[in-house]
Structures are given as structure tokens and as C-alpha cells.
mmCIF file of C-alpha atoms in Angstrom:
data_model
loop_
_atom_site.group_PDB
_atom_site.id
_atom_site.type_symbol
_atom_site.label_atom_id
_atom_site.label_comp_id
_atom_site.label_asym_id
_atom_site.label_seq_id
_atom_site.Cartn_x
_atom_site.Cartn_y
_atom_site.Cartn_z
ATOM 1 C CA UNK A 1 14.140 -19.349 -9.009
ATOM 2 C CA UNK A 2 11.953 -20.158 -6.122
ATOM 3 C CA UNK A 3 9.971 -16.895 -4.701
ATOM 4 C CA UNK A 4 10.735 -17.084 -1.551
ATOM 5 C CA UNK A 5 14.583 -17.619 -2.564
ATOM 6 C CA UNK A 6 14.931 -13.774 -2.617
ATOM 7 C CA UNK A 7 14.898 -13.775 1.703
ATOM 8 C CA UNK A 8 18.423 -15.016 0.961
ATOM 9 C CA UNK A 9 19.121 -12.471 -1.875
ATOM 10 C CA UNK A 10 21.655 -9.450 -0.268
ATOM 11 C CA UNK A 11 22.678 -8.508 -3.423
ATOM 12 C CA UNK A 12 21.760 -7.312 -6.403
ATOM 13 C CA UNK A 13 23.119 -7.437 -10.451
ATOM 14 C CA UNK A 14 23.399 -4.368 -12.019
ATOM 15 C CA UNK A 15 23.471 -3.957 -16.132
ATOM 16 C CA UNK A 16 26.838 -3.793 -16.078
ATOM 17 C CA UNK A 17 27.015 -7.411 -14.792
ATOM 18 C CA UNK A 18 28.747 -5.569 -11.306
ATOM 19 C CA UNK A 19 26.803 -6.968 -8.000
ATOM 20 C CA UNK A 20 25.899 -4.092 -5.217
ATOM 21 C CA UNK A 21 24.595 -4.395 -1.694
ATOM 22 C CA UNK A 22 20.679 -4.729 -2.003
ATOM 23 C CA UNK A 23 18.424 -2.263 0.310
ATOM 24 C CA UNK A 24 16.912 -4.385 2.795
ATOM 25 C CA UNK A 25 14.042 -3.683 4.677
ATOM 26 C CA UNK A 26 11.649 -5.570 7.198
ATOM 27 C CA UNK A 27 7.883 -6.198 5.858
ATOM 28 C CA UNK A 28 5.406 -5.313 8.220
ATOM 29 C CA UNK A 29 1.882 -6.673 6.123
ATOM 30 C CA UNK A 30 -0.596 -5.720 8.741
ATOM 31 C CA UNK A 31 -4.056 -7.724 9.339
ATOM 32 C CA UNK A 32 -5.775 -7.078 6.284
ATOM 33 C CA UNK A 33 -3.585 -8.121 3.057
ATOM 34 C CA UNK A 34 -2.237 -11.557 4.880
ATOM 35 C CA UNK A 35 -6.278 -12.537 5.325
ATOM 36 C CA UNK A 36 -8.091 -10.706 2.590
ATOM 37 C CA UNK A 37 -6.071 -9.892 0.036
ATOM 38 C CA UNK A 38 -2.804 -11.841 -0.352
ATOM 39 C CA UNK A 39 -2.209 -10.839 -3.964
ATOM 40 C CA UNK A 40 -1.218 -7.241 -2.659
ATOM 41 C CA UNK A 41 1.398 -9.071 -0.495
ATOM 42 C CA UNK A 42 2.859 -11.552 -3.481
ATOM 43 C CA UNK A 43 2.807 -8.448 -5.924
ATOM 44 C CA UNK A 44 4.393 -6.069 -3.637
ATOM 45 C CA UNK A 45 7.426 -8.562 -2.816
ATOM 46 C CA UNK A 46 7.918 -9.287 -6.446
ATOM 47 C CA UNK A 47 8.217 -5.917 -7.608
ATOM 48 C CA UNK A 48 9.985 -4.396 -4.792
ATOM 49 C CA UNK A 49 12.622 -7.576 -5.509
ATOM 50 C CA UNK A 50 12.902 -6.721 -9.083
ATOM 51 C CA UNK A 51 13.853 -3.036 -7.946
ATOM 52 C CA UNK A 52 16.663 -4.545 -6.074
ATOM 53 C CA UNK A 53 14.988 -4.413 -2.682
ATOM 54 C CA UNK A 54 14.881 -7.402 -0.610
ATOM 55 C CA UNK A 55 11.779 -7.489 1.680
ATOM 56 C CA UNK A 56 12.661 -9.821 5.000
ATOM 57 C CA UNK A 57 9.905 -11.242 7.108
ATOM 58 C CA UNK A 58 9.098 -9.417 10.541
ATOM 59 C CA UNK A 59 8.864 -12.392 12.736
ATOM 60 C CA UNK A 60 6.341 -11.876 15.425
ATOM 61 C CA UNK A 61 4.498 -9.206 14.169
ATOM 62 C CA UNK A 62 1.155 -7.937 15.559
ATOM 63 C CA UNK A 63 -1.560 -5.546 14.506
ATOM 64 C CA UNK A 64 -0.681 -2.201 14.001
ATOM 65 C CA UNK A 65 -2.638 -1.325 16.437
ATOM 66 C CA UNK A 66 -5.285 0.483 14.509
ATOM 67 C CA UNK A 67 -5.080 3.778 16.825
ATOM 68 C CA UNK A 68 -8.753 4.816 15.680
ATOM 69 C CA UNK A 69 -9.512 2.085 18.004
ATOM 70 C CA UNK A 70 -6.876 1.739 20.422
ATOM 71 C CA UNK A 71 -5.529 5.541 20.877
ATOM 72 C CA UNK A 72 -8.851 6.587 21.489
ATOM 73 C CA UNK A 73 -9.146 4.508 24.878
ATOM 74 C CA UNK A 74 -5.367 4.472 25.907
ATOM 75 C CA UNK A 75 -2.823 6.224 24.268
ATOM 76 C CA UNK A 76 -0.095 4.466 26.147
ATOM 77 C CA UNK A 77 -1.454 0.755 25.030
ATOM 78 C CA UNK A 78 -1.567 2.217 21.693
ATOM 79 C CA UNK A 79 2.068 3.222 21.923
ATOM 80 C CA UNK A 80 3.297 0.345 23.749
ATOM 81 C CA UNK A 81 1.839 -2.550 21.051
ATOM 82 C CA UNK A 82 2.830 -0.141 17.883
ATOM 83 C CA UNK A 83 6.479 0.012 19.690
ATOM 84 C CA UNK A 84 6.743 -3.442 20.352
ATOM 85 C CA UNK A 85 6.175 -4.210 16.115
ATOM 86 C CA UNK A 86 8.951 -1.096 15.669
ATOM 87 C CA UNK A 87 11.593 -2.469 18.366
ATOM 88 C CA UNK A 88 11.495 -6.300 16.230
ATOM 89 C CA UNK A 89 12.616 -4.277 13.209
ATOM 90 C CA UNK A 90 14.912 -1.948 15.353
ATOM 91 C CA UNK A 91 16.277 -5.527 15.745
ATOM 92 C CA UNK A 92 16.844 -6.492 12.923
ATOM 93 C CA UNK A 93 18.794 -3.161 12.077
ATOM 94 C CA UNK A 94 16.418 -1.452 9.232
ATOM 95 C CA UNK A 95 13.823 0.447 8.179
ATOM 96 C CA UNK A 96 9.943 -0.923 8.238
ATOM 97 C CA UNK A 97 8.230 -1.213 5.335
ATOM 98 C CA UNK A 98 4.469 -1.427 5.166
ATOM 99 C CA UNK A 99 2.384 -1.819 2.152
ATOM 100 C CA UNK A 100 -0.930 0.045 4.189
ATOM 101 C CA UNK A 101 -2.256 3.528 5.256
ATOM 102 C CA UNK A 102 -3.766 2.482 8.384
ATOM 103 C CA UNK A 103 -0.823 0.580 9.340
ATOM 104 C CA UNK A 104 1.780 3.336 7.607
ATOM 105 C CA UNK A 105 -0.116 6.248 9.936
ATOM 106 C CA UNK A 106 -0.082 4.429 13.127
ATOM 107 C CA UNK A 107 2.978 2.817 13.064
ATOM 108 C CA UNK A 108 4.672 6.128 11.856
ATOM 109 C CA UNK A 109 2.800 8.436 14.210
ATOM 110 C CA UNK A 110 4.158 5.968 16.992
ATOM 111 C CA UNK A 111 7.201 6.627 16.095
ATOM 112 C CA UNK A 112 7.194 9.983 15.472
ATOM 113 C CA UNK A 113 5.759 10.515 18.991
ATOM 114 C CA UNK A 114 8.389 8.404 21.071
ATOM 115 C CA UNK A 115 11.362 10.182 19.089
ATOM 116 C CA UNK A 116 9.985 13.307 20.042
ATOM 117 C CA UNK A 117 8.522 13.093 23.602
ATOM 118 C CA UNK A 118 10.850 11.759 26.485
ATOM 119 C CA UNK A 119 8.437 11.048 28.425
ATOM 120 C CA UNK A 120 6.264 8.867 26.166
ATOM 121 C CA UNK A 121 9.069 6.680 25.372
ATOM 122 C CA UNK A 122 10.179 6.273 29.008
ATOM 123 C CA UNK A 123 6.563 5.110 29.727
ATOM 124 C CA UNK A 124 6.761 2.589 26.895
ATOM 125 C CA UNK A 125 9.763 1.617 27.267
ATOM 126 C CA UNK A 126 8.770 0.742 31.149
ATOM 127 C CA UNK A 127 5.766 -1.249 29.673
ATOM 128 C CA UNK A 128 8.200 -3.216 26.944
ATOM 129 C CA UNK A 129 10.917 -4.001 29.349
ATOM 130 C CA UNK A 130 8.379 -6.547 30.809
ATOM 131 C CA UNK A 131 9.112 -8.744 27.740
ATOM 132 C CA UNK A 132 12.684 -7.830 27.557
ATOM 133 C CA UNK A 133 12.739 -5.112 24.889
ATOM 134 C CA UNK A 134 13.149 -1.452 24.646
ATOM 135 C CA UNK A 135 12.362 1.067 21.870
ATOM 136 C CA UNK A 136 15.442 2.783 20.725
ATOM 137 C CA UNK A 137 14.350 4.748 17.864
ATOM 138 C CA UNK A 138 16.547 4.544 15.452
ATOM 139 C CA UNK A 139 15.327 3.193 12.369
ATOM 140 C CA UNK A 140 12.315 4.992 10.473
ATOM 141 C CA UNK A 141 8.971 3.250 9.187
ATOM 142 C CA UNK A 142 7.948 3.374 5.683
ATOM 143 C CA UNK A 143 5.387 3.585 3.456
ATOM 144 C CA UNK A 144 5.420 1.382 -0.039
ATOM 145 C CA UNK A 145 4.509 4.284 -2.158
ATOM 146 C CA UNK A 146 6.440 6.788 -0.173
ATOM 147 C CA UNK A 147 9.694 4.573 -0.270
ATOM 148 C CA UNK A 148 9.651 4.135 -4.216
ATOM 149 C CA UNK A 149 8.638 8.206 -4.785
ATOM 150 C CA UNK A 150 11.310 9.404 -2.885
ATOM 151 C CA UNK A 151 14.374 5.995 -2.793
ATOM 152 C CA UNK A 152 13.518 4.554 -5.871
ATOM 153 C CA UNK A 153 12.502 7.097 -8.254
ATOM 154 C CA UNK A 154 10.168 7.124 -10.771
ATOM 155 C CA UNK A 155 12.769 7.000 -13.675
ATOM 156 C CA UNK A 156 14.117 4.182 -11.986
ATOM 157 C CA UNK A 157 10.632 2.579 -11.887
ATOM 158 C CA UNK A 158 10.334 3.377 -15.491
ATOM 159 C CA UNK A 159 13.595 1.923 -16.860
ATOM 160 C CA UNK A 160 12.087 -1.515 -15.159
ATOM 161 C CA UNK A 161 8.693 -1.346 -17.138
ATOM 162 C CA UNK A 162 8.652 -3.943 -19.945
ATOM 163 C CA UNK A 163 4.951 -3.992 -20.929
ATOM 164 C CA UNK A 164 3.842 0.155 -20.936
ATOM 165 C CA UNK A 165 0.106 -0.093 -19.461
ATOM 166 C CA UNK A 166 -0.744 2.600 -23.076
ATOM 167 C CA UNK A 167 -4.350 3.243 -22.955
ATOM 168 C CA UNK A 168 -5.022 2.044 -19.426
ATOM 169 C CA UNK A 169 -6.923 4.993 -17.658
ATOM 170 C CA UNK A 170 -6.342 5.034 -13.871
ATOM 171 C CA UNK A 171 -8.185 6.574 -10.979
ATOM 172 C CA UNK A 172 -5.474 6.987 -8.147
ATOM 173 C CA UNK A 173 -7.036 6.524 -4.591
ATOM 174 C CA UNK A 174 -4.311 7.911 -2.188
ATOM 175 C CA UNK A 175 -6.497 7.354 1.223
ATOM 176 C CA UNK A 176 -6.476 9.540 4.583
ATOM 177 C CA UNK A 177 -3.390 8.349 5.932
ATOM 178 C CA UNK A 178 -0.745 8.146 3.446
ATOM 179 C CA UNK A 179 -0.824 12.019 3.117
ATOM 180 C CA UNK A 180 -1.880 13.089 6.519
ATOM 181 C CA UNK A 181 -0.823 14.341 8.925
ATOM 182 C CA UNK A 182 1.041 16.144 6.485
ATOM 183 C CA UNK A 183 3.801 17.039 9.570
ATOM 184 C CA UNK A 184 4.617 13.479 9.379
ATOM 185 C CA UNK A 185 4.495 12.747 5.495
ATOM 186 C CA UNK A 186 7.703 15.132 4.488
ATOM 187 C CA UNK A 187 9.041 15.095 1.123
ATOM 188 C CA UNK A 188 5.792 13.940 -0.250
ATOM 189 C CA UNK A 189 4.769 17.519 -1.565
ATOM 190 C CA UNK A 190 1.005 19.044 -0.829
ATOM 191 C CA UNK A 191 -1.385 17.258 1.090
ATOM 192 C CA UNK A 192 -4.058 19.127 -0.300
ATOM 193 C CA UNK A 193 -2.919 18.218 -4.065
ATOM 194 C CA UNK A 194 -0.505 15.543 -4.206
ATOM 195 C CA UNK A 195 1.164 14.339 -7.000
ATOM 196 C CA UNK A 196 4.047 11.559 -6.042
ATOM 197 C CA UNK A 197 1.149 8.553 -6.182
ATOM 198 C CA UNK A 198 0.089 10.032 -10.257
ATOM 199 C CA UNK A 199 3.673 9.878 -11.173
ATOM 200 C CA UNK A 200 4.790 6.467 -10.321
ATOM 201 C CA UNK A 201 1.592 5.575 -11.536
ATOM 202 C CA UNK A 202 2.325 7.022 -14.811
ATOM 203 C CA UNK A 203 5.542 5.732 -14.693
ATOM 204 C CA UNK A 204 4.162 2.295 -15.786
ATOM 205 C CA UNK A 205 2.758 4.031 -18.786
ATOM 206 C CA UNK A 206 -0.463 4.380 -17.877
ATOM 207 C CA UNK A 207 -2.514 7.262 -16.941
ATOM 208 C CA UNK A 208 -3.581 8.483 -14.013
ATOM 209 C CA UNK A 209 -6.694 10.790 -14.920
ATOM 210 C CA UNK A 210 -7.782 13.714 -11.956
ATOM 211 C CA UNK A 211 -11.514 13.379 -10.990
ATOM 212 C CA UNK A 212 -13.951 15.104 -8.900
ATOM 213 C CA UNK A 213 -13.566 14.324 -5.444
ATOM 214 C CA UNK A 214 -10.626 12.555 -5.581
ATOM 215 C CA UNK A 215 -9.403 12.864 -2.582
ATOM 216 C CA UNK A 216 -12.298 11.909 -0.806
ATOM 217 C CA UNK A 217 -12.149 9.405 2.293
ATOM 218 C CA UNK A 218 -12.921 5.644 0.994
ATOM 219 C CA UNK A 219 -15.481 5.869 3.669
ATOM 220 C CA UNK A 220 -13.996 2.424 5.799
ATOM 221 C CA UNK A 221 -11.356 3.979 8.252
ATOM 222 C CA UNK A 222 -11.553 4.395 11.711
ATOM 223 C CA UNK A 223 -13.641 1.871 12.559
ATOM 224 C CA UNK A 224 -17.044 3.125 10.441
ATOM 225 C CA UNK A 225 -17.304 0.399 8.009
ATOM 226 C CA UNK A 226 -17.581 -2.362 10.799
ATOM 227 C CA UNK A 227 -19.885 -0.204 12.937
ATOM 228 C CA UNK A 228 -21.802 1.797 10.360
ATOM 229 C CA UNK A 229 -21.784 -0.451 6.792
ATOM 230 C CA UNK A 230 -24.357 1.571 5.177
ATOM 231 C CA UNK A 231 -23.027 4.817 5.452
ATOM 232 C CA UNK A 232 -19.717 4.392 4.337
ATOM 233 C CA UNK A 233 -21.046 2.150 1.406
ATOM 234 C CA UNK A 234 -22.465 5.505 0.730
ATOM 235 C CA UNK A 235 -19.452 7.358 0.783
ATOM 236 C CA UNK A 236 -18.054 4.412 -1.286
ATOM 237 C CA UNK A 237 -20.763 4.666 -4.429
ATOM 238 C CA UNK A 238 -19.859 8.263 -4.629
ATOM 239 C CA UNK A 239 -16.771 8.002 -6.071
ATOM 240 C CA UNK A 240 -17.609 4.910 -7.832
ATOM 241 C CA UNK A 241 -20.524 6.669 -9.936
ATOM 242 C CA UNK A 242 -17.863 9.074 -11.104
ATOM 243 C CA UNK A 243 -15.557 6.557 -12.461
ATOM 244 C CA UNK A 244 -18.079 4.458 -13.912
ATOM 245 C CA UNK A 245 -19.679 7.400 -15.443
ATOM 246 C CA UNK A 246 -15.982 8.528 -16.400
ATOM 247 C CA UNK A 247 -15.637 4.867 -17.924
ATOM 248 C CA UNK A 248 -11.981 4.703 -15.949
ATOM 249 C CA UNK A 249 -10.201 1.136 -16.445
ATOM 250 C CA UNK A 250 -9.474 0.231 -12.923
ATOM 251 C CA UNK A 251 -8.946 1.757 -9.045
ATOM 252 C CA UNK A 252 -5.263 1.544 -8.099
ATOM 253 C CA UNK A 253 -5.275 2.438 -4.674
ATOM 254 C CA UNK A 254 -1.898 1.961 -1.569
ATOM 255 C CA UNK A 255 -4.126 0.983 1.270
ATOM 256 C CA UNK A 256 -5.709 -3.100 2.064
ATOM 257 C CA UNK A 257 -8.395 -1.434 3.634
ATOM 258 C CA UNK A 258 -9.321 0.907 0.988
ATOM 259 C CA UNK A 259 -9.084 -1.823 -1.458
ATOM 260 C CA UNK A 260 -11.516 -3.822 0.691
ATOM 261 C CA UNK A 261 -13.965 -1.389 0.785
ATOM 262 C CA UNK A 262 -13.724 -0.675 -3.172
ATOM 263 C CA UNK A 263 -13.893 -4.419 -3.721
ATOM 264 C CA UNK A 264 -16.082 -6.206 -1.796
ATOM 265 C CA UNK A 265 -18.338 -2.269 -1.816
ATOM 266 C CA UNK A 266 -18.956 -3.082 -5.520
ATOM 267 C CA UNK A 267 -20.232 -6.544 -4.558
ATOM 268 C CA UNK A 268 -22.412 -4.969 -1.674
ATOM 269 C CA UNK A 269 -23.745 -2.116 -3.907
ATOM 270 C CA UNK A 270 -24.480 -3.889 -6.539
ATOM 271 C CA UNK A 271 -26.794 -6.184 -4.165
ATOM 272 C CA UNK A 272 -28.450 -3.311 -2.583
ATOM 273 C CA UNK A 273 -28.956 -0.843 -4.977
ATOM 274 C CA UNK A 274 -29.224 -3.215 -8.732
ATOM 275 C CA UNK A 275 -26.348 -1.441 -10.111
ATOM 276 C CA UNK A 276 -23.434 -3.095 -11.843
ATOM 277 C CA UNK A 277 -20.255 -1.714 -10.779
ATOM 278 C CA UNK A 278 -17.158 -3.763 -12.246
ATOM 279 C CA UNK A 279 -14.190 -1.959 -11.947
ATOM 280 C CA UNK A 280 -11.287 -4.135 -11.423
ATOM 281 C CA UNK A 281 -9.204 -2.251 -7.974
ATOM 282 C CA UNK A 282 -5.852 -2.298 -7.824
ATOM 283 C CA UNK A 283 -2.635 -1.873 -4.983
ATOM 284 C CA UNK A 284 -0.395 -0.160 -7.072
ATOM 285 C CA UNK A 285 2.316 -3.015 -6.596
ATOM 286 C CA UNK A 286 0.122 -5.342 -8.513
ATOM 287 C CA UNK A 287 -0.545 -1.982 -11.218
ATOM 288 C CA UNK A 288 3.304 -2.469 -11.347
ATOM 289 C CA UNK A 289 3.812 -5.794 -11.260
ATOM 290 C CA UNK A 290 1.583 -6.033 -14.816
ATOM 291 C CA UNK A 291 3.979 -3.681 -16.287
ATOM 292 C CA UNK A 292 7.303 -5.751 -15.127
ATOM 293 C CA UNK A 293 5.441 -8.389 -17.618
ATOM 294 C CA UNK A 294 3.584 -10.592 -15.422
ATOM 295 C CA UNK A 295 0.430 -11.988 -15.527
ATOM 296 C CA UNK A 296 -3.217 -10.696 -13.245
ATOM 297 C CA UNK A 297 -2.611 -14.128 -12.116
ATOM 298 C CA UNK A 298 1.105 -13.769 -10.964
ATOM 299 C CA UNK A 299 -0.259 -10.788 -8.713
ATOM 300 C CA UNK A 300 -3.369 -12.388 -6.981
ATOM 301 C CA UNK A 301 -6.066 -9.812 -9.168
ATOM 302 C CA UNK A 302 -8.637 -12.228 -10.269
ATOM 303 C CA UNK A 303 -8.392 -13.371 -6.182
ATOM 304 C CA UNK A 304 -10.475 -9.936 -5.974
ATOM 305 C CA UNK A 305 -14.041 -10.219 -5.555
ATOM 306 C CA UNK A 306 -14.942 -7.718 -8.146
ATOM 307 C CA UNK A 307 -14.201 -9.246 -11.490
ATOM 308 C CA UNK A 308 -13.333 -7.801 -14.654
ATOM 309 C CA UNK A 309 -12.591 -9.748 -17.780
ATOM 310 C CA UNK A 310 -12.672 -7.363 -20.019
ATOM 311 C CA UNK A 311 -9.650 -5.272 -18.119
ATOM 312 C CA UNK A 312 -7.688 -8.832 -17.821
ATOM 313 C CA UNK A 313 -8.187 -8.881 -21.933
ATOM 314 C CA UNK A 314 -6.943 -5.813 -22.743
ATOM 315 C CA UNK A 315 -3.809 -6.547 -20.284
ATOM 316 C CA UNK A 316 -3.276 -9.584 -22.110
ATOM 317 C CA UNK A 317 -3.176 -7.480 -25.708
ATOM 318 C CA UNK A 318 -0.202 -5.244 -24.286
ATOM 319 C CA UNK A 319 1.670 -8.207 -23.623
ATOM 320 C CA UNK A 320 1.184 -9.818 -26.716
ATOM 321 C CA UNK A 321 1.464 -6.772 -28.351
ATOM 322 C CA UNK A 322 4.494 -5.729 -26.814
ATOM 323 C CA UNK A 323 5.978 -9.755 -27.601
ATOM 324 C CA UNK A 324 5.360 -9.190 -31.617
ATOM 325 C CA UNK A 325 7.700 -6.045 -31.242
#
């Protein structure tokens, strides 16, 4: 079946051979993944399809906007260009779905704020009626991880897993914005010690292993790495010099942006300073997507600028391991 076949898909086959209405949801990809990274956006709609989720294109999409940027000058432009990308899902009659922090906190924040504050939305709403729309507020916005933790399920997840990742050790990167602010992020338990990201992460059989500082920012957000490089590369070899040390398998991280600055970081740092970071960094949809049985190559990894052949190796031995059972 063609890939892009499942945009057609509104249902789905259950094991008992019975077909049921498929969740649909619009896919908001945001700057990063569609230019840097498209593996992230391949992986996550071939394991979100598998899961019986169909994942429809958001036609006309913009940036986020990045409200680090944006909010900080005018919180009404902010409001009005994150509203616009919520009103083309609000017209398409569900939920949207995004597969980054940065975009998952602005996006959500937006609209958060307009279903809470009259007067925001009537402002907005004056600015979007210029191009004909108007923000209703009435569908919700959605976060990857935060859909399959609390819609999916992580049994669900697990009953899906044909190659168990045994042996891989993972360090789980959850990033700023996918637990704060914690008003925002309900059901997801504490923001100070979260859990939901470990679980479906263990879910594919792997094993997501605590570490010191692991909560601590990738170093890239709100605008630093473009305007101070150095310093959050900084930030950035902290936590890497703990997993190396720790000899941890790969990164799996939720965020584009975080995954930039793990990836290309390791390039940069290994320039600068002669060390040899190689730890292979992962968006948890392609961490899944090896478990559903396919390939690093299926799900864009080797597209990553840090390289690890030894981690694509010991993949490969799962599968074949898992074929001769």
C-alpha cells in the first residue's frame, strides 16, 4: 500500500476482522521537522497509522509562531497567527496534533488563552475576520506523546510492538514545554517528576534509565541557540557527558528542536572541543516505529547527522533475532 494512501483511510480493522471509525486528527509539523528532520515526520505518520489513527494534512499551515519570539513583542500578533493555524483545523472539525514542544506550548497556550479570556478572542477574532475566519474554540491541540499516554495507552502501544527493543538503554529527553506550564499539561502527572514519556518508552521494551539532570533544558529554546550558540552548546555537553559516561544507547527525545540541538550539538562539540560524542537521538515515533518492525531506514535515522553504526547493528540483531523465533 502506498504511504500516503492512509489520507484516504477512515477506518480501521480490528483483530476480530470488524472495521471501526479511525480517530482522525489534523497534523500540524511545524518549521523544523518538514526542513531538518523529515524522518520524525515519516515515522510519526507511520506509527500513529498503525495505531489506527489517521493523520490528515493541515493545508495552509504557518509557523507556530514561536511565542519566545513573537509574544515577547506583541502578544496579540502572537495570538492572532497561532489562531489562524487553530481555526484551519477548527475547520476541518478535529483535534491538532503536533509532533513538537515549541509548537505543542504555543499553539496550546493560544488556545488555552482565547477559551479563557473574552476579550483576547474578540481582539483576534477582529484581526482574523480580515481573511474571513474566526476562532471558535472548539477543538483542543495535542501533543504526540501526550495523545498516545493518555488516548492510546501504553498497553495498547505494547500489544502493537513486534520487535521488543531488550537491551536498548534509553535516556528520555522530555524538553521545557511538553510538561510546562504544568496548568496547561493536565493528566500528564508531576511536572517536577514525570513519568508518562518513561512508560511508553518502555512500552517498546526498552528501557528508559533516570539520570542526573534529566530534566534539564536542551539549552536551544527561546531563541538562545540562534543568538547565543556557545552557551547553549554548553548546556548541551552537559547532559551529553553523562550519557556517554553512562554508556546509554541512544537520546529519544518529543521535540524537532531538541533533537536538533542533540544532533547537529554532537557534530559542533565534537569540532570544538576533540571529543567524540556518537549517540544516535531519537523522536520517540521513530523509537517506536523500530519496534513495529521497521527498518532505521524506514524512519529517516541514518538522515541524522550524528551517526551510529554500531546502534543500527544491534537493531538489526533484534529483528533477526526476533525472525528465527
Amino acid at each position: 500500500m502506498d504511504f500516503w494512501e492512509f489520507m484516504q483511510i477512515m477506518s480501521t480493522t480490528t483483530e476480530s476482522g470488524k472495521t471501526k471509525e479511525a480517530q482522525s486528527l489534523s497534523l500540524f509539523l511545524g518549521c523544523v521537522a518538514p526542513n531538518r528532520y523529515p524522518g520524525i515526520e515519516l515515522a510519526s505518520r507511520r506509527v500513529m497509522k498503525e495505531l489506527g489513527v489517521n493523520l490528515l494534512e493541515l493545508k495552509g499551515a504557518s509557523c507556530c509562531p514561536a511565542p519566545g519570539v513573537f509574544k515577547s513583542f506583541d502578544k496579540t500578533t502572537w495570538l492572532s497567527l497561532a489562531s489562524r493555524n487553530i481555526v484551519l483545523s477548527e475547520q476541518m472539525g478535529m483535534d491538532l496534533l503536533t509532533v513538537c514542544n515549541g509548537c505543542f506550548g504555543s499553539l496550546g497556550e493560544a488556545n488555552h488563552t482565547l477559551k479563557h479570556d473574552p476579550d483576547h478572542k474578540k481582539e483576534v477574532n477582529a484581526k482574523l475576520s480580515e481573511i474571513g475566519m474566526q476562532y471558535q474554540g472548539n477543538i483542543n491541540v495535542r501533543h504526540i506523546m501526550e495523545y498516545l499516554a493518555k488516548d492510546v495507552g501504553v498497553d495498547a502501544i505494547r500489544s502493537k510492538v513486534t520487535v521488543p527493543l531488550d537491551g536498548i538503554k534509553v535516556a528520555v529527553h522530555y524538553g521545557c514545554h511538553l510538561i510546562r506550564p504544568s496548568k496547561e499539561k493536565e493528566g500528564l502527572g508531576s511536572s517536577e517528576n514525570p513519568r508518562f514519556f518513561d512508560d511508553l518508552v518502555n512500552a517498546t521494551g526498552a528501557k528508559s534509565v533516570d539520570y542526573e539532570d534529566k530534566l534539564l533544558c536542551c539549552g536551544a529554546g527561546g531563541g538562545a541557540r540562534s543568538a547565543f550558540l556557545d552557551t547553549t552548546l554548553k548546556m548541551t555537553e552537559k547532559k551529553l557527558d553523562i550519557l556517554q559516561r553512562e554508556e546509554y544507547d541512544c537520546i529519544v527525545d518529543a521535540c524537532p528542536f531538541c533533537h536538533l540541538q542533540f544532533d547537529s550539538g554532537q557534530v559542533q562539540l565534537n569540532k570544538s572541543t576533540g571529543k567524540n560524542y556518537k549517540i544516535p537521538v531519537l523522536h520517540y515515533a521513530q523509537l517506536l516505529g523500530l519496534a513495529f518492525g521497521h527498518t532505521p531506514q524506514e524512519l529517516g535515522i541514518p538522515m541524522n547527522m550524528t551517526c551510529n553504526p554500531a546502534f543500527e547493528e544491534k537493531i538489526l540483531a533484534l529483528s533477526q533475532k526476533k525472525k528465527v523465533e
